Coordinates of C-alpha atoms in Angstrom, one line a residue:
X457 CA -24.9 -5.3 -1.3
X458 CA -22.7 -8.4 -0.8
X459 CA -19.9 -8.7 1.8
X460 CA -16.2 -9.0 1.1
X461 CA -16.5 -12.7 2.0
X462 CA -18.9 -13.2 -0.9
X463 CA -16.4 -11.8 -3.4
X464 CA -13.6 -13.8 -1.9
X465 CA -15.6 -17.1 -2.1
X466 CA -14.7 -20.0 -4.3
X467 CA -17.9 -19.6 -6.3
X468 CA -17.4 -15.9 -7.2
X469 CA -13.7 -16.4 -8.0
X470 CA -14.5 -19.5 -10.2
X471 CA -17.1 -17.4 -12.2
X472 CA -14.5 -14.6 -12.6
X473 CA -11.7 -16.9 -13.8
X474 CA -13.9 -19.0 -16.0
X475 CA -15.4 -16.0 -17.7
X476 CA -11.8 -14.7 -18.3
X477 CA -10.6 -17.9 -19.8
X478 CA -13.6 -20.1 -20.8
X479 CA -11.4 -22.5 -22.7
X480 CA -9.6 -23.6 -19.6
X481 CA -12.6 -25.2 -17.8
X482 CA -11.6 -23.8 -14.4
X483 CA -13.0 -25.1 -11.1
X484 CA -11.9 -23.5 -7.9
X485 CA -11.6 -25.9 -5.0
X486 CA -10.3 -23.8 -2.1
X487 CA -9.6 -20.2 -1.1
X488 CA -7.7 -19.0 1.9
X489 CA -6.8 -15.4 2.9
X490 CA -3.2 -14.0 2.7
X491 CA -1.9 -10.9 4.5
X492 CA -1.8 -7.8 2.3
X493 CA -1.0 -4.2 2.9
X494 CA -3.5 -1.8 1.4
X495 CA -1.7 1.4 2.5
X496 CA 0.0 1.9 -0.8
X497 CA -3.3 2.5 -2.6
X498 CA -4.1 6.2 -1.7
X499 CA -7.5 6.2 -3.4
X500 CA -8.7 3.0 -1.7
X501 CA -7.5 4.1 1.7
X502 CA -9.2 7.5 1.4
X503 CA -12.5 6.2 -0.1
X504 CA -12.8 3.1 2.2
X505 CA -13.8 5.4 5.1
X506 CA -16.6 7.0 3.1
X507 CA -18.4 4.0 1.7
X508 CA -20.4 1.0 3.0
X509 CA -19.4 -1.3 0.2
X510 CA -16.4 -3.6 0.5
X511 CA -13.4 -2.0 -1.3
X512 CA -9.7 -2.6 -1.2
X513 CA -7.2 -5.4 -2.0
X514 CA -7.6 -8.9 -0.6
X515 CA -4.8 -11.4 -0.7
X516 CA -6.0 -14.9 -1.5
X517 CA -4.4 -18.3 -2.0
X518 CA -6.5 -20.1 -4.6
X519 CA -6.4 -23.8 -5.3
X520 CA -8.1 -24.6 -8.7
X521 CA -8.3 -27.0 -11.5
X522 CA -7.7 -25.8 -15.0
X523 CA -7.9 -28.3 -18.0
X524 CA -7.6 -31.1 -15.5
X525 CA -4.5 -29.8 -13.8
X526 CA -4.6 -28.9 -10.1
X527 CA -2.6 -25.9 -9.1
X528 CA -2.4 -23.3 -6.3
X529 CA -1.6 -19.6 -7.0
X530 CA -1.5 -16.6 -4.8
X531 CA -3.7 -13.8 -6.1
X532 CA -5.1 -10.4 -5.2
X533 CA -8.7 -9.5 -5.5
X534 CA -9.1 -5.7 -6.0
X535 CA -12.6 -4.4 -5.3
X536 CA -12.8 -0.9 -6.8
X537 CA -15.1 1.9 -5.5
X538 CA -17.2 3.5 -8.2
X539 CA -15.7 6.7 -9.6
X540 CA -18.5 8.8 -8.3
X541 CA -17.5 7.8 -4.7
X542 CA -13.8 8.5 -5.4
X543 CA -14.8 11.9 -6.8
X544 CA -17.0 12.7 -3.8
X545 CA -14.1 11.7 -1.5
X546 CA -11.8 14.1 -3.3
X547 CA -14.5 16.8 -3.1
X548 CA -14.5 16.4 0.7
X549 CA -10.7 16.8 0.8
X550 CA -11.1 20.1 -1.1
X551 CA -13.6 21.3 1.4
X552 CA -11.3 20.3 4.3
X553 CA -8.5 22.4 2.7
X554 CA -10.8 25.4 2.9
X555 CA -10.2 28.8 1.2
X556 CA -10.2 29.3 -2.5
X557 CA -10.0 25.5 -3.3
X558 CA -13.1 24.7 -1.3
X559 CA -15.0 27.4 -3.1
X560 CA -13.8 26.5 -6.6
X561 CA -13.7 22.7 -6.5
X562 CA -17.4 21.6 -6.6
X563 CA -18.1 22.3 -10.3
X564 CA -14.9 20.3 -11.2
X565 CA -15.6 17.3 -8.9
X566 CA -16.4 14.9 -11.8
X567 CA -13.9 16.4 -14.3
X568 CA -10.5 15.8 -12.6
X569 CA -9.8 12.4 -14.1
X570 CA -11.1 10.2 -11.3
X571 CA -14.8 9.8 -12.2
X572 CA -14.2 6.9 -14.6
X573 CA -11.5 5.1 -12.5
X574 CA -13.7 2.0 -12.0
X575 CA -14.1 1.6 -15.7
X576 CA -10.8 2.7 -17.0
X577 CA -8.6 0.1 -15.2
X578 CA -10.8 -2.8 -16.2
X579 CA -10.8 -1.6 -19.8
X580 CA -7.1 -1.4 -20.0
X581 CA -6.6 -4.9 -18.5
X582 CA -9.3 -6.3 -20.8
X583 CA -7.6 -4.9 -23.9
X584 CA -3.9 -5.1 -22.9
X585 CA -3.6 -7.5 -19.9
X586 CA -1.2 -9.8 -21.7
X587 CA 1.4 -7.2 -22.3
X588 CA 4.9 -7.8 -20.8
X589 CA 4.7 -5.0 -18.3
X590 CA 1.3 -6.0 -16.9
X591 CA 0.7 -8.2 -13.9
X592 CA -1.0 -11.6 -14.7
X593 CA -4.7 -11.0 -14.8
X594 CA -6.9 -13.9 -13.7
X595 CA -10.3 -12.3 -14.0
X596 CA -12.3 -9.1 -14.4
X597 CA -15.9 -8.3 -13.3
X598 CA -17.8 -5.2 -14.2
X599 CA -21.4 -4.8 -13.1
X600 CA -22.4 -1.2 -13.6
X601 CA -26.0 -1.8 -12.3
X602 CA -24.8 -3.0 -8.9
X603 CA -21.5 -1.0 -8.9
X604 CA -19.3 -4.0 -8.5
X605 CA -15.9 -3.7 -10.2
X606 CA -13.4 -6.4 -9.5
X607 CA -10.0 -7.3 -10.7
X608 CA -8.3 -10.7 -9.9
X609 CA -4.6 -10.5 -10.5
X610 CA -1.4 -12.1 -9.4
X611 CA 0.0 -11.6 -5.9
X612 CA 3.2 -9.8 -6.6
X613 CA 5.9 -11.9 -4.8
X614 CA 9.6 -12.5 -5.5
X615 CA 9.8 -9.0 -7.1
X616 CA 12.1 -6.1 -6.6
X617 CA 11.2 -2.5 -5.5
X618 CA 7.6 -3.2 -4.6
X619 CA 6.1 -0.1 -2.9
X620 CA 9.4 1.6 -3.0
X621 CA 8.2 5.2 -2.9
X622 CA 10.0 5.9 0.3
X623 CA 13.3 4.4 -0.9
X624 CA 14.1 6.0 -4.3
X625 CA 17.8 5.4 -3.9
X626 CA 17.1 1.7 -4.4
X627 CA 16.2 2.5 -8.0
X628 CA 19.6 1.8 -9.5
X629 CA 20.7 2.7 -13.0
X630 CA 19.8 -0.8 -14.0
X631 CA 16.3 -0.4 -12.7
X632 CA 15.8 2.9 -14.4
X633 CA 17.0 1.8 -17.8
X634 CA 14.9 -1.3 -17.6
X635 CA 11.9 0.8 -16.7
X636 CA 12.5 3.3 -19.5
X637 CA 13.1 0.6 -22.1
X638 CA 9.8 -1.1 -21.1
X639 CA 8.0 2.2 -21.2
X640 CA 9.4 2.9 -24.7
X641 CA 8.2 -0.5 -25.9
X642 CA 4.7 0.1 -24.4
X643 CA 4.4 3.7 -25.6
X644 CA 5.6 2.8 -29.1
X645 CA 3.0 0.0 -29.3
X646 CA 0.2 2.3 -28.5
X647 CA 1.3 5.5 -30.3
X648 CA -1.3 7.5 -32.2
X649 CA 0.6 9.5 -34.7
X650 CA -1.0 12.8 -35.8
X651 CA -4.0 12.6 -33.5
X652 CA -5.1 11.5 -30.1
X653 CA -7.7 8.7 -29.7
X654 CA -10.6 10.0 -27.6
X655 CA -11.2 7.2 -25.1
X656 CA -12.5 9.0 -22.0
X657 CA -14.3 12.4 -21.6
X658 CA -11.7 13.7 -19.2
X659 CA -8.8 13.1 -21.5
X660 CA -6.2 15.9 -21.6
X661 CA -6.5 18.4 -24.4
X662 CA -6.3 22.1 -24.9
X663 CA -10.0 22.5 -24.3
X664 CA -9.9 20.2 -21.2
X665 CA -7.0 22.0 -19.6
X666 CA -8.3 25.4 -20.4
X667 CA -11.6 24.6 -18.8
X668 CA -9.7 23.2 -15.8
X669 CA -7.6 26.4 -15.4
X670 CA -9.7 27.9 -12.5
X671 CA -9.1 24.6 -10.6
X672 CA -5.4 24.6 -11.4
X673 CA -5.2 28.1 -10.0
X674 CA -7.0 27.1 -6.8
X675 CA -4.8 24.0 -6.4
X676 CA -1.7 26.1 -6.8
X677 CA -3.0 28.7 -4.3
X678 CA -3.7 25.8 -1.8
X679 CA -0.2 24.4 -2.3
X680 CA 1.4 27.8 -1.9
X681 CA -0.6 28.6 1.2
X682 CA 0.0 25.3 3.1
X683 CA 3.5 24.5 1.8
X684 CA 5.3 27.9 1.2
X685 CA 8.7 26.3 1.5
X686 CA 8.0 24.0 -1.4
X687 CA 6.0 26.5 -3.4
X688 CA 8.1 29.6 -3.0
X689 CA 7.5 32.8 -4.9
X690 CA 9.5 31.8 -8.0
X691 CA 7.9 28.3 -8.3
X692 CA 4.4 29.8 -7.9
X693 CA 5.2 32.5 -10.5
X694 CA 6.3 29.8 -12.9
X695 CA 3.1 27.8 -12.5
X696 CA 0.9 30.9 -12.7
X697 CA 2.7 31.7 -16.0
X698 CA 2.0 28.1 -17.1
X699 CA -1.7 28.5 -16.4
X700 CA -1.9 31.6 -18.5
X701 CA 0.0 29.8 -21.3
X702 CA -2.3 26.7 -21.4
X703 CA -3.8 27.7 -24.8
X704 CA -0.3 28.3 -26.3
X705 CA 1.5 25.3 -24.9
X706 CA -1.4 22.9 -25.7
X707 CA -1.6 24.2 -29.2
X708 CA 2.0 22.9 -29.4
X709 CA 1.3 19.6 -27.6
X710 CA -1.6 19.0 -29.9
X711 CA 0.8 18.6 -32.9
X712 CA 2.7 15.7 -31.3
X713 CA 1.7 12.0 -31.3
X714 CA -0.1 10.7 -28.2
X715 CA 0.0 7.3 -26.6
X716 CA -1.7 5.3 -23.9
X717 CA 0.0 6.5 -20.7
X718 CA -0.2 5.0 -17.2
X719 CA -0.7 8.5 -15.8
X720 CA 0.3 7.4 -12.3
X721 CA 3.7 5.9 -13.1
X722 CA 5.8 6.0 -10.0
X723 CA 7.2 3.6 -7.4
X724 CA 3.8 3.2 -5.7
X725 CA 2.5 1.4 -8.7
X726 CA 5.5 -0.5 -10.1
X727 CA 7.9 -3.3 -9.3
X728 CA 10.4 -5.4 -11.2
X729 CA 10.7 -9.1 -12.0
X730 CA 14.2 -10.5 -12.5
X731 CA 14.1 -12.9 -15.5
X732 CA 16.6 -14.8 -17.6
X733 CA 16.5 -11.8 -20.0
X734 CA 17.1 -9.2 -17.2
X735 CA 14.9 -6.9 -15.3
X736 CA 11.3 -6.6 -16.4
X737 CA 9.1 -3.7 -15.3
X738 CA 5.7 -4.5 -13.9
X739 CA 3.2 -1.6 -13.8
X740 CA -0.2 -2.0 -12.1
X741 CA -3.1 0.3 -10.9
X742 CA -4.0 1.6 -14.4
X743 CA -7.1 3.5 -13.1
X744 CA -5.9 6.9 -14.3
X745 CA -4.7 5.7 -17.7
X746 CA -5.3 8.2 -20.5
X747 CA -3.8 9.5 -23.8
X748 CA -1.0 12.0 -23.7
X749 CA 2.5 12.5 -25.1
X750 CA 4.8 9.6 -24.1
X751 CA 7.1 11.9 -22.3
X752 CA 4.5 12.4 -19.6
X753 CA 5.0 9.1 -17.9
X754 CA 8.8 9.6 -17.9
X755 CA 8.6 13.1 -16.4
X756 CA 6.5 11.7 -13.5
X757 CA 8.7 8.6 -12.9
X758 CA 11.9 10.7 -12.8
X759 CA 10.3 13.2 -10.4
X760 CA 9.6 10.4 -8.0
X761 CA 12.9 8.5 -8.2
X762 CA 15.6 11.2 -8.7
X763 CA 16.7 13.0 -5.5
X764 CA 19.0 16.0 -5.5
X765 CA 22.1 13.8 -5.7
X766 CA 20.9 12.5 -9.1
X767 CA 19.2 15.5 -10.6
X768 CA 22.1 15.8 -13.1
X769 CA 21.1 12.4 -14.5
X770 CA 17.6 13.5 -15.5
X771 CA 18.7 14.7 -19.0
X772 CA 20.7 11.5 -19.5
X773 CA 17.7 9.3 -18.7
X774 CA 15.4 11.4 -20.9
X775 CA 17.8 11.0 -23.8
X776 CA 18.1 7.3 -23.1
X777 CA 14.3 7.0 -23.3
X778 CA 14.2 9.1 -26.4
X779 CA 16.7 6.8 -28.1
X780 CA 14.7 3.8 -27.1
X781 CA 11.5 5.3 -28.5
X782 CA 13.2 6.5 -31.6
X783 CA 14.5 3.0 -32.3
X784 CA 11.0 1.6 -32.1
X785 CA 9.1 4.3 -34.0
X786 CA 11.5 6.4 -36.1
X787 CA 9.4 9.5 -35.0
X788 CA 11.6 11.0 -32.3
X789 CA 14.8 11.8 -34.0
X790 CA 14.8 15.5 -33.0
X791 CA 16.2 15.5 -29.5
X792 CA 15.7 19.3 -28.9
X793 CA 12.0 19.0 -29.9
X794 CA 11.7 15.9 -27.7
X795 CA 13.0 17.8 -24.7
X796 CA 10.7 20.7 -25.5
X797 CA 7.6 18.4 -25.4
X798 CA 8.8 16.7 -22.2
X799 CA 8.9 20.2 -20.6
X800 CA 5.3 20.9 -21.8
X801 CA 4.2 17.6 -20.4
X802 CA 5.8 18.5 -17.1
X803 CA 3.6 21.6 -17.0
X804 CA 0.4 19.5 -17.2
X805 CA 1.8 17.1 -14.5
X806 CA 2.5 20.0 -12.2
X807 CA -0.7 22.0 -12.7
X808 CA -3.1 19.1 -12.4
X809 CA -1.8 15.8 -10.9
X810 CA 0.7 17.3 -8.5
X811 CA -1.8 19.9 -7.5
X812 CA -4.2 17.1 -6.6
X813 CA -1.5 15.3 -4.6
X814 CA -0.9 18.5 -2.6
X815 CA -4.6 18.8 -1.9
X816 CA -4.5 15.3 -0.3
X817 CA -1.2 16.1 1.4
X818 CA -2.9 19.2 3.0
X819 CA -5.3 16.9 4.8
X820 CA -3.2 13.7 5.4
X821 CA 0.6 13.9 5.2
X822 CA 2.4 11.9 2.5
X823 CA 6.0 11.8 3.6
X824 CA 7.4 11.1 0.0
X825 CA 5.7 14.1 -1.5
X826 CA 8.0 17.0 -0.5
X827 CA 11.0 15.5 -2.3
X828 CA 8.9 14.7 -5.4
X829 CA 7.8 18.3 -5.5
X830 CA 11.4 19.5 -5.2
X831 CA 12.5 17.1 -8.0
X832 CA 9.6 18.3 -10.1
X833 CA 10.6 21.9 -9.9
X834 CA 14.2 20.8 -10.8
X835 CA 12.6 19.3 -13.9
X836 CA 11.2 22.7 -14.8
X837 CA 14.5 24.4 -14.1
X838 CA 16.3 21.9 -16.4
X839 CA 13.8 21.8 -19.3
X840 CA 12.5 25.5 -19.0
X841 CA 9.4 24.8 -21.0
X842 CA 8.2 28.5 -20.8
X843 CA 11.6 29.8 -21.8
X844 CA 14.3 28.8 -24.3
X845 CA 14.8 25.2 -25.4
X846 CA 17.4 23.3 -23.5
X847 CA 20.5 21.7 -24.9
X848 CA 20.7 18.0 -25.7
X849 CA 22.7 15.7 -23.4
X850 CA 24.0 12.5 -25.0
X851 CA 23.0 9.3 -23.2
X852 CA 26.0 7.2 -22.0

């Protein structure tokens, strides 16, 4: 097993960059370290303490020659832990929570969406790394035999709202509309009308979520036990009803087009570039990417960035996003149906991803999470996916 110094060396980076762009005849001359905060990456921080291999994000200033031109760029080398180690780490969190979750979790350890994280992010960057909302990718390295999974990407500097999960109020109307417009463009480009492409074995579906229902119940019980103020009797009853309704609501979701979603789309994994054309969303850390209805990413983003003083704007932003998606696809003209599907996507987000967040929060506090949970339950109150359909609010 090589050290971090090996992967940060000129020789390794040159091989990475040259393989990524062989036509550019790249030669790396010098590499020097740059300070970089790893704390925003929850999976890296939690897994780093349970592995002997070098994992994490390494800031690097790289001087290289490409097609005869000498240039210096700041980059980040991301060394990813294999998914089996991430899954084992999450299993240890479940055991630390104790109770029902500790007993139920083991059979689901490789089925929660994290087992293929080391493959998924590299696959997305390899296929779509030049998209407008992606960071610049300088190289990818996937060595399954030696469990080395590396991404060389731009060092995000001179950007807005980087790691802004603790300051949601900084997300202005301009930022939100820029993000929703960029998401509509991305989701439209990858839409799968009439069916969902099967890319990974843990991709959401009726069968997947139904099989996961004992874990969803245990995650809900854990959250209610440890955070009864957030998960009061009404909220718990709503999610218990959602678990019972998985076959019915997924039969409905199955009828709607799916797209490639980020599946972790929140201020921990986004920032903005200010360009001559306006704000441009940049989304990174695609390790949980999957196929789901496009509303899913929007439900998550709004749960993270809308606090109580802006809950009333949630229907407005959902409608703005719908109009953007409709303009690009012509498939989302029914606003009531769109809101209905957004509510069903919210059920999946709350039962699975938010439950996993609360499992980690039980062991190690994440200060941003209580307000996200509160905003999420406001989403359910507004969209009422298990009750009547909600009225449409016109975007302004």
